[in-house]
Coordinates of C-alpha atoms in Angstrom, one line a residue:
M1 CA 33.8 1.7 4.9
F2 CA 35.0 0.9 8.5
T3 CA 31.6 1.4 10.5
E4 CA 30.5 -2.0 11.7
F5 CA 26.8 -2.6 11.8
D6 CA 25.5 -5.2 13.8
P7 CA 21.7 -5.7 13.0
K8 CA 19.5 -7.3 16.0
I9 CA 16.5 -7.5 13.9
A10 CA 15.1 -11.2 14.0
E11 CA 12.9 -10.4 17.1
A12 CA 11.7 -7.1 15.7
F13 CA 10.8 -8.7 12.4
E14 CA 9.1 -11.5 14.3
Q15 CA 6.8 -9.1 16.2
L16 CA 6.2 -7.1 13.0
K17 CA 5.6 -10.0 10.7
Y18 CA 8.0 -8.4 8.2
A19 CA 9.9 -11.8 7.3
N20 CA 10.6 -15.1 8.9
G21 CA 13.1 -15.6 11.4
D22 CA 15.5 -17.3 8.6
E23 CA 15.2 -14.3 6.2
A24 CA 15.9 -11.9 9.0
K25 CA 19.3 -13.3 9.9
I26 CA 21.9 -10.6 8.7
Q27 CA 25.1 -10.9 9.9
K28 CA 27.5 -8.2 11.5
S29 CA 28.7 -6.5 8.6
A30 CA 30.5 -3.2 7.3
L31 CA 27.8 -0.5 6.9
L32 CA 29.1 -0.2 3.3
P33 CA 31.0 -3.3 2.4
C34 CA 33.9 -2.3 0.2
Y35 CA 37.4 -2.5 -0.4
R36 CA 40.1 0.2 -1.9
A37 CA 42.0 -0.7 -4.8
Q38 CA 44.7 1.0 -6.8
V39 CA 44.0 1.3 -10.5
T40 CA 45.3 2.8 -13.8
I41 CA 42.9 4.9 -15.5
N42 CA 44.1 6.7 -18.8
G43 CA 47.7 6.1 -17.5
Q44 CA 47.3 7.7 -14.3
K45 CA 47.2 5.9 -10.9
S46 CA 44.1 6.1 -9.0
D47 CA 42.5 5.0 -5.6
V48 CA 38.9 3.5 -6.2
I49 CA 36.4 2.2 -3.8
C50 CA 34.9 -1.1 -4.9
F51 CA 31.7 -2.3 -3.3
D52 CA 31.7 -6.3 -3.1
R53 CA 28.2 -6.8 -1.7
Q54 CA 25.0 -5.1 -0.8
S55 CA 24.7 -3.1 2.3
P56 CA 23.0 -4.7 5.3
L57 CA 20.9 -1.8 5.5
L58 CA 19.6 -2.3 1.8
N59 CA 19.1 -6.1 2.7
I60 CA 16.8 -5.0 5.6
A61 CA 14.9 -2.5 3.4
E62 CA 14.2 -5.3 0.9
L63 CA 12.9 -7.7 3.7
K64 CA 10.7 -5.0 4.9
K65 CA 9.3 -4.3 1.3
Q66 CA 10.3 -0.7 1.5
F67 CA 11.2 -0.6 -2.2
V68 CA 8.8 0.2 -4.9
T69 CA 9.5 -1.2 -8.3
Y70 CA 7.6 -1.3 -11.7
D71 CA 8.3 -2.0 -15.2
A72 CA 10.1 1.0 -16.7
D73 CA 8.3 0.5 -20.1
L74 CA 5.1 1.6 -18.3
L75 CA 6.4 5.3 -18.3
D76 CA 6.7 5.0 -22.1
I77 CA 3.6 6.4 -23.3
P78 CA 3.2 6.4 -27.2
K79 CA 2.5 10.0 -28.8
Q80 CA 3.2 11.8 -25.5
N81 CA 6.3 14.1 -25.2
N82 CA 8.6 13.4 -22.3
T83 CA 8.8 16.9 -21.0
V84 CA 10.3 17.6 -17.8
L85 CA 6.8 18.2 -16.4
N86 CA 5.4 14.9 -17.9
I87 CA 8.3 12.9 -16.5
T88 CA 7.7 14.3 -13.3
L89 CA 4.1 13.7 -13.3
K90 CA 4.3 10.3 -14.7
N91 CA 7.0 9.2 -12.2
Y92 CA 5.2 10.6 -9.0
T93 CA 1.7 9.1 -10.1
M94 CA 3.3 5.7 -11.0
R95 CA 5.1 5.5 -7.5
R96 CA 1.8 6.4 -5.8
V97 CA -0.2 3.8 -7.7
Q98 CA 2.6 1.1 -6.9
E99 CA 2.6 2.2 -3.1
I100 CA -1.1 1.8 -3.0
K101 CA -1.3 -1.5 -4.6
L102 CA 1.8 -2.9 -2.4
H103 CA 0.6 -1.6 0.8
K104 CA -3.2 -2.1 0.1
M105 CA -4.1 1.5 0.8
T106 CA -7.1 3.5 -0.4
P107 CA -6.8 3.8 -4.2
V108 CA -7.3 7.6 -4.3
I109 CA -4.7 10.2 -5.5
T110 CA -5.6 13.8 -4.9
F111 CA -4.5 16.4 -7.4
D112 CA -3.6 18.7 -4.8
D113 CA -1.2 16.1 -3.6
I114 CA 0.1 15.6 -7.2
F115 CA 0.4 19.3 -7.8
Q116 CA 2.2 19.9 -4.3
K117 CA 4.8 16.9 -4.9
C118 CA 5.5 18.1 -8.5
R119 CA 5.7 21.7 -7.5
L120 CA 2.6 23.1 -9.4
E121 CA 0.5 24.2 -6.5
N122 CA 1.1 27.9 -7.6
S123 CA 1.1 27.2 -11.2
S124 CA -1.6 28.8 -13.7
R125 CA -5.0 27.1 -14.2
K126 CA -3.8 26.3 -17.6
K127 CA -0.7 24.6 -16.6
K128 CA -2.7 22.4 -13.9
L129 CA -5.3 21.6 -16.7
D130 CA -2.4 20.5 -19.0
A131 CA -0.8 18.4 -16.0
R132 CA -4.2 16.9 -15.3
N133 CA -4.8 15.8 -19.0
A134 CA -1.1 14.4 -18.9
I135 CA -2.1 12.3 -16.0
M136 CA -5.7 11.1 -17.4
E137 CA -3.4 10.0 -20.6
F138 CA -0.9 8.2 -18.3
L139 CA -3.8 6.2 -16.2
E140 CA -5.4 5.5 -19.7
Y141 CA -2.2 3.8 -20.8
L142 CA -1.8 2.1 -17.6
K143 CA -5.2 0.6 -17.9
S144 CA -4.6 -0.5 -21.4
Q145 CA -1.5 -2.1 -20.0
S146 CA -3.6 -3.9 -17.4
E147 CA -1.8 -2.3 -14.5
I148 CA -4.9 -1.0 -13.2
K149 CA -8.5 -2.1 -14.2
N150 CA -10.2 1.4 -14.6
F151 CA -10.2 4.9 -12.9
E152 CA -12.9 7.6 -12.3
L153 CA -12.4 11.2 -11.3
T154 CA -14.0 13.0 -8.5
K155 CA -15.3 16.4 -8.3
R156 CA -15.5 18.8 -5.4
G157 CA -17.7 21.6 -6.4
N158 CA -16.6 22.8 -9.9
S159 CA -13.0 21.3 -9.9
F160 CA -11.6 18.0 -10.0
Y161 CA -10.3 16.8 -6.6
S162 CA -9.0 13.2 -7.1
V163 CA -8.7 10.3 -9.2
K164 CA -9.8 6.7 -7.8
F165 CA -8.4 3.8 -9.4
F166 CA -9.1 0.1 -9.5
Y167 CA -6.9 -2.8 -9.6
T168 CA -6.7 -6.6 -9.2
S169 CA -5.0 -7.7 -5.9
K170 CA -1.9 -9.1 -7.8
S171 CA 1.6 -7.5 -6.6
P172 CA 3.1 -4.7 -8.6
S173 CA 4.9 -5.4 -12.1
V174 CA 8.6 -6.0 -11.7
R175 CA 10.4 -6.5 -14.7
K176 CA 13.0 -3.7 -15.2
K177 CA 13.6 -2.0 -11.9
I178 CA 13.6 1.7 -11.7

């Protein structure tokens, strides 16, 4: 609350081509702009901290496009149960798809990466097969919603190695932020 932050980012933003000079002018501010207030909750007086504006660190991150946002409805696949595993797989896969689209990276996601990030690397073969099938259903749904154009599986030896997807170069969907 009392830590002052003085961002001197205009020159860095110009050199790194993050934003134009006008957008990069963020004023000196508290790191977490807020104030303390005393309120009554259920008949008891309590001190609360009210954040009255966005943190300058958040402003800088937005200018640098460090947030990946997408339509939350894209995670709601008909006829697929939202188990803990499916939710984890969909969220990680969606984040990777959006990062790749936003930063124009090579549109390939390896199953080893997904399994590692979703803590499935030491799981049984059946569990990995179920996870791969859930990912395929999810990608089919993204295709039906025009989030991606198409995708294809890549094999190495007898096992599936990665999924490559194709997309149009428009920016990622942003409706309800997640």
